[in-house]
Amino acid sequence: MYSDPSQCLYCTNNQTLHDLMIEICHLRVSRAFIFREQTYRGRCLVAYDKHVNDINELSEQERNDFMDDVCRVTKAMQQVFNPEKINYGMYADKLSHLHVHLAPKYIDGPDYGGTFQMNPGKVYLADTEYEQMKQQLLNAINH
């Protein structure tokens, strides 16, 4: 299923997007976000700038740039949150805009050793906590 860019939350930058995530920054070819739902402390997402349905539609250079952006964010997540592992999820059944879910996993944390839940709806933070996370990640991304 291919989504219509005029209906895409990443392309339209709509309220649904802002209800789900907080933008950290623009990277080389993508945008980085913090998920508001924080069952997996430090969970982020990287979305490609253009409305592309699948990673196989990118040129080699575009793919390399996108994966470099993903790596920059995961390195920052590792530095700021120090998870045991980061799970990568590239699901696009209902929204075919290229994006990667980045879910930090901790040994004694939720779903360690299994698949992360898309939106458990359990853990939300105060605005000041999101802002602190954003600044820490932004500092780590830029260094």
JSON list of N, CA and C in Angstrom, two decimals, residues 1-18 20-21 31 33 45-54 91-100:
[
{"chain": "A", "resi": 1, "resn": "MET", "atom": "N", "xyz": [0.84, -1.18, 0.00]},
{"chain": "A", "resi": 1, "resn": "MET", "atom": "CA", "xyz": [0.00, 0.00, 0.00]},
{"chain": "A", "resi": 1, "resn": "MET", "atom": "C", "xyz": [0.88, 1.24, 0.00]},
{"chain": "A", "resi": 2, "resn": "TYR", "atom": "N", "xyz": [0.67, 2.12, -0.94]},
{"chain": "A", "resi": 2, "resn": "TYR", "atom": "CA", "xyz": [1.41, 3.37, -1.00]},
{"chain": "A", "resi": 2, "resn": "TYR", "atom": "C", "xyz": [0.54, 4.50, -0.49]},
{"chain": "A", "resi": 3, "resn": "SER", "atom": "N", "xyz": [1.08, 5.29, 0.41]},
{"chain": "A", "resi": 3, "resn": "SER", "atom": "CA", "xyz": [0.31, 6.39, 0.98]},
{"chain": "A", "resi": 3, "resn": "SER", "atom": "C", "xyz": [0.44, 7.63, 0.11]},
{"chain": "A", "resi": 4, "resn": "ASP", "atom": "N", "xyz": [-0.57, 8.46, 0.21]},
{"chain": "A", "resi": 4, "resn": "ASP", "atom": "CA", "xyz": [-0.65, 9.71, -0.52]},
{"chain": "A", "resi": 4, "resn": "ASP", "atom": "C", "xyz": [0.13, 10.78, 0.26]},
{"chain": "A", "resi": 5, "resn": "PRO", "atom": "N", "xyz": [1.13, 11.44, -0.34]},
{"chain": "A", "resi": 5, "resn": "PRO", "atom": "CA", "xyz": [1.89, 12.46, 0.38]},
{"chain": "A", "resi": 5, "resn": "PRO", "atom": "C", "xyz": [1.01, 13.56, 0.99]},
{"chain": "A", "resi": 6, "resn": "SER", "atom": "N", "xyz": [-0.12, 13.85, 0.36]},
{"chain": "A", "resi": 6, "resn": "SER", "atom": "CA", "xyz": [-1.00, 14.89, 0.90]},
{"chain": "A", "resi": 6, "resn": "SER", "atom": "C", "xyz": [-1.72, 14.43, 2.16]},
{"chain": "A", "resi": 7, "resn": "GLN", "atom": "N", "xyz": [-1.68, 13.11, 2.44]},
{"chain": "A", "resi": 7, "resn": "GLN", "atom": "CA", "xyz": [-2.29, 12.54, 3.65]},
{"chain": "A", "resi": 7, "resn": "GLN", "atom": "C", "xyz": [-1.24, 12.04, 4.64]},
{"chain": "A", "resi": 8, "resn": "CYS", "atom": "N", "xyz": [0.02, 12.23, 4.31]},
{"chain": "A", "resi": 8, "resn": "CYS", "atom": "CA", "xyz": [1.12, 11.69, 5.12]},
{"chain": "A", "resi": 8, "resn": "CYS", "atom": "C", "xyz": [1.44, 12.63, 6.28]},
{"chain": "A", "resi": 9, "resn": "LEU", "atom": "N", "xyz": [1.49, 12.08, 7.48]},
{"chain": "A", "resi": 9, "resn": "LEU", "atom": "CA", "xyz": [1.77, 12.93, 8.64]},
{"chain": "A", "resi": 9, "resn": "LEU", "atom": "C", "xyz": [3.17, 13.53, 8.61]},
{"chain": "A", "resi": 10, "resn": "TYR", "atom": "N", "xyz": [4.14, 12.82, 8.02]},
{"chain": "A", "resi": 10, "resn": "TYR", "atom": "CA", "xyz": [5.49, 13.37, 7.93]},
{"chain": "A", "resi": 10, "resn": "TYR", "atom": "C", "xyz": [5.56, 14.49, 6.90]},
{"chain": "A", "resi": 11, "resn": "CYS", "atom": "N", "xyz": [4.89, 14.31, 5.77]},
{"chain": "A", "resi": 11, "resn": "CYS", "atom": "CA", "xyz": [4.92, 15.30, 4.70]},
{"chain": "A", "resi": 11, "resn": "CYS", "atom": "C", "xyz": [4.12, 16.55, 5.04]},
{"chain": "A", "resi": 12, "resn": "THR", "atom": "N", "xyz": [2.98, 16.36, 5.69]},
{"chain": "A", "resi": 12, "resn": "THR", "atom": "CA", "xyz": [2.12, 17.50, 6.02]},
{"chain": "A", "resi": 12, "resn": "THR", "atom": "C", "xyz": [2.52, 18.14, 7.34]},
{"chain": "A", "resi": 13, "resn": "ASN", "atom": "N", "xyz": [3.36, 17.43, 8.13]},
{"chain": "A", "resi": 13, "resn": "ASN", "atom": "CA", "xyz": [3.81, 17.95, 9.42]},
{"chain": "A", "resi": 13, "resn": "ASN", "atom": "C", "xyz": [2.59, 18.33, 10.27]},
{"chain": "A", "resi": 14, "resn": "ASN", "atom": "N", "xyz": [1.61, 17.42, 10.32]},
{"chain": "A", "resi": 14, "resn": "ASN", "atom": "CA", "xyz": [0.32, 17.74, 10.90]},
{"chain": "A", "resi": 14, "resn": "ASN", "atom": "C", "xyz": [0.26, 17.53, 12.42]},
{"chain": "A", "resi": 15, "resn": "GLN", "atom": "N", "xyz": [-0.91, 17.81, 12.99]},
{"chain": "A", "resi": 15, "resn": "GLN", "atom": "CA", "xyz": [-1.09, 17.73, 14.43]},
{"chain": "A", "resi": 15, "resn": "GLN", "atom": "C", "xyz": [-0.91, 16.30, 14.95]},
{"chain": "A", "resi": 16, "resn": "THR", "atom": "N", "xyz": [-1.31, 15.32, 14.17]},
{"chain": "A", "resi": 16, "resn": "THR", "atom": "CA", "xyz": [-1.12, 13.92, 14.58]},
{"chain": "A", "resi": 16, "resn": "THR", "atom": "C", "xyz": [0.36, 13.64, 14.83]},
{"chain": "A", "resi": 17, "resn": "LEU", "atom": "N", "xyz": [1.21, 14.14, 13.93]},
{"chain": "A", "resi": 17, "resn": "LEU", "atom": "CA", "xyz": [2.66, 13.97, 14.10]},
{"chain": "A", "resi": 17, "resn": "LEU", "atom": "C", "xyz": [3.11, 14.62, 15.42]},
{"chain": "A", "resi": 18, "resn": "HIS", "atom": "N", "xyz": [2.66, 15.85, 15.66]},
{"chain": "A", "resi": 18, "resn": "HIS", "atom": "CA", "xyz": [3.09, 16.56, 16.87]},
{"chain": "A", "resi": 18, "resn": "HIS", "atom": "C", "xyz": [2.52, 15.94, 18.14]},
{"chain": "A", "resi": 20, "resn": "LEU", "atom": "N", "xyz": [2.25, 12.70, 18.48]},
{"chain": "A", "resi": 20, "resn": "LEU", "atom": "CA", "xyz": [3.02, 11.47, 18.66]},
{"chain": "A", "resi": 20, "resn": "LEU", "atom": "C", "xyz": [4.50, 11.70, 18.97]},
{"chain": "A", "resi": 21, "resn": "MET", "atom": "N", "xyz": [5.07, 12.79, 18.42]},
{"chain": "A", "resi": 21, "resn": "MET", "atom": "CA", "xyz": [6.52, 12.98, 18.48]},
{"chain": "A", "resi": 21, "resn": "MET", "atom": "C", "xyz": [6.91, 14.45, 18.62]},
{"chain": "A", "resi": 31, "resn": "ARG", "atom": "N", "xyz": [14.67, 13.72, 9.18]},
{"chain": "A", "resi": 31, "resn": "ARG", "atom": "CA", "xyz": [14.33, 14.43, 10.41]},
{"chain": "A", "resi": 31, "resn": "ARG", "atom": "C", "xyz": [14.34, 13.44, 11.56]},
{"chain": "A", "resi": 33, "resn": "PHE", "atom": "N", "xyz": [13.17, 12.54, 15.54]},
{"chain": "A", "resi": 33, "resn": "PHE", "atom": "CA", "xyz": [12.09, 12.82, 16.49]},
{"chain": "A", "resi": 33, "resn": "PHE", "atom": "C", "xyz": [12.28, 12.00, 17.76]},
{"chain": "A", "resi": 45, "resn": "LEU", "atom": "N", "xyz": [12.73, 8.28, 16.42]},
{"chain": "A", "resi": 45, "resn": "LEU", "atom": "CA", "xyz": [12.35, 7.87, 15.07]},
{"chain": "A", "resi": 45, "resn": "LEU", "atom": "C", "xyz": [13.09, 8.78, 14.09]},
{"chain": "A", "resi": 46, "resn": "VAL", "atom": "N", "xyz": [13.51, 8.22, 12.97]},
{"chain": "A", "resi": 46, "resn": "VAL", "atom": "CA", "xyz": [14.13, 9.00, 11.90]},
{"chain": "A", "resi": 46, "resn": "VAL", "atom": "C", "xyz": [13.27, 8.81, 10.65]},
{"chain": "A", "resi": 47, "resn": "ALA", "atom": "N", "xyz": [12.81, 9.91, 10.07]},
{"chain": "A", "resi": 47, "resn": "ALA", "atom": "CA", "xyz": [11.96, 9.88, 8.87]},
{"chain": "A", "resi": 47, "resn": "ALA", "atom": "C", "xyz": [12.68, 10.56, 7.72]},
{"chain": "A", "resi": 48, "resn": "TYR", "atom": "N", "xyz": [12.66, 9.92, 6.57]},
{"chain": "A", "resi": 48, "resn": "TYR", "atom": "CA", "xyz": [13.28, 10.47, 5.37]},
{"chain": "A", "resi": 48, "resn": "TYR", "atom": "C", "xyz": [12.58, 11.77, 4.99]},
{"chain": "A", "resi": 49, "resn": "ASP", "atom": "N", "xyz": [13.32, 12.76, 4.48]},
{"chain": "A", "resi": 49, "resn": "ASP", "atom": "CA", "xyz": [12.75, 14.07, 4.14]},
{"chain": "A", "resi": 49, "resn": "ASP", "atom": "C", "xyz": [11.69, 14.00, 3.04]},
{"chain": "A", "resi": 50, "resn": "LYS", "atom": "N", "xyz": [11.93, 13.19, 2.03]},
{"chain": "A", "resi": 50, "resn": "LYS", "atom": "CA", "xyz": [11.01, 13.11, 0.91]},
{"chain": "A", "resi": 50, "resn": "LYS", "atom": "C", "xyz": [10.06, 11.93, 1.10]},
{"chain": "A", "resi": 51, "resn": "HIS", "atom": "N", "xyz": [8.92, 12.00, 0.43]},
{"chain": "A", "resi": 51, "resn": "HIS", "atom": "CA", "xyz": [7.95, 10.91, 0.52]},
{"chain": "A", "resi": 51, "resn": "HIS", "atom": "C", "xyz": [8.40, 9.76, -0.38]},
{"chain": "A", "resi": 52, "resn": "VAL", "atom": "N", "xyz": [9.11, 8.84, 0.24]},
{"chain": "A", "resi": 52, "resn": "VAL", "atom": "CA", "xyz": [9.61, 7.64, -0.42]},
{"chain": "A", "resi": 52, "resn": "VAL", "atom": "C", "xyz": [8.94, 6.47, 0.27]},
{"chain": "A", "resi": 53, "resn": "ASN", "atom": "N", "xyz": [8.45, 5.51, -0.49]},
{"chain": "A", "resi": 53, "resn": "ASN", "atom": "CA", "xyz": [7.70, 4.40, 0.07]},
{"chain": "A", "resi": 53, "resn": "ASN", "atom": "C", "xyz": [8.58, 3.32, 0.69]},
{"chain": "A", "resi": 54, "resn": "ASP", "atom": "N", "xyz": [9.77, 3.13, 0.14]},
{"chain": "A", "resi": 54, "resn": "ASP", "atom": "CA", "xyz": [10.60, 2.01, 0.59]},
{"chain": "A", "resi": 54, "resn": "ASP", "atom": "C", "xyz": [12.07, 2.37, 0.40]},
{"chain": "A", "resi": 91, "resn": "TYR", "atom": "N", "xyz": [8.70, -0.44, 9.75]},
{"chain": "A", "resi": 91, "resn": "TYR", "atom": "CA", "xyz": [7.37, -0.93, 9.44]},
{"chain": "A", "resi": 91, "resn": "TYR", "atom": "C", "xyz": [6.65, 0.15, 8.63]},
{"chain": "A", "resi": 92, "resn": "ALA", "atom": "N", "xyz": [5.92, -0.25, 7.63]},
{"chain": "A", "resi": 92, "resn": "ALA", "atom": "CA", "xyz": [5.23, 0.74, 6.82]},
{"chain": "A", "resi": 92, "resn": "ALA", "atom": "C", "xyz": [3.97, 0.17, 6.20]},
{"chain": "A", "resi": 93, "resn": "ASP", "atom": "N", "xyz": [3.28, -0.68, 6.93]},
{"chain": "A", "resi": 93, "resn": "ASP", "atom": "CA", "xyz": [2.07, -1.29, 6.40]},
{"chain": "A", "resi": 93, "resn": "ASP", "atom": "C", "xyz": [0.98, -0.25, 6.11]},
{"chain": "A", "resi": 94, "resn": "LYS", "atom": "N", "xyz": [0.81, 0.69, 7.02]},
{"chain": "A", "resi": 94, "resn": "LYS", "atom": "CA", "xyz": [-0.27, 1.66, 6.89]},
{"chain": "A", "resi": 94, "resn": "LYS", "atom": "C", "xyz": [0.22, 3.05, 6.50]},
{"chain": "A", "resi": 95, "resn": "LEU", "atom": "N", "xyz": [1.48, 3.33, 6.73]},
{"chain": "A", "resi": 95, "resn": "LEU", "atom": "CA", "xyz": [2.05, 4.63, 6.37]},
{"chain": "A", "resi": 95, "resn": "LEU", "atom": "C", "xyz": [3.37, 4.36, 5.65]},
{"chain": "A", "resi": 96, "resn": "SER", "atom": "N", "xyz": [3.34, 4.46, 4.34]},
{"chain": "A", "resi": 96, "resn": "SER", "atom": "CA", "xyz": [4.50, 4.01, 3.57]},
{"chain": "A", "resi": 96, "resn": "SER", "atom": "C", "xyz": [5.54, 5.10, 3.33]},
{"chain": "A", "resi": 97, "resn": "HIS", "atom": "N", "xyz": [5.65, 6.05, 4.22]},
{"chain": "A", "resi": 97, "resn": "HIS", "atom": "CA", "xyz": [6.73, 7.03, 4.17]},
{"chain": "A", "resi": 97, "resn": "HIS", "atom": "C", "xyz": [7.93, 6.40, 4.89]},
{"chain": "A", "resi": 98, "resn": "LEU", "atom": "N", "xyz": [9.07, 6.38, 4.25]},
{"chain": "A", "resi": 98, "resn": "LEU", "atom": "CA", "xyz": [10.26, 5.74, 4.80]},
{"chain": "A", "resi": 98, "resn": "LEU", "atom": "C", "xyz": [10.63, 6.34, 6.16]},
{"chain": "A", "resi": 99, "resn": "HIS", "atom": "N", "xyz": [10.64, 5.49, 7.18]},
{"chain": "A", "resi": 99, "resn": "HIS", "atom": "CA", "xyz": [11.04, 5.91, 8.53]},
{"chain": "A", "resi": 99, "resn": "HIS", "atom": "C", "xyz": [11.53, 4.69, 9.30]},
{"chain": "A", "resi": 100, "resn": "VAL", "atom": "N", "xyz": [12.32, 4.96, 10.35]},
{"chain": "A", "resi": 100, "resn": "VAL", "atom": "CA", "xyz": [12.88, 3.90, 11.19]},
{"chain": "A", "resi": 100, "resn": "VAL", "atom": "C", "xyz": [12.57, 4.21, 12.65]}
]
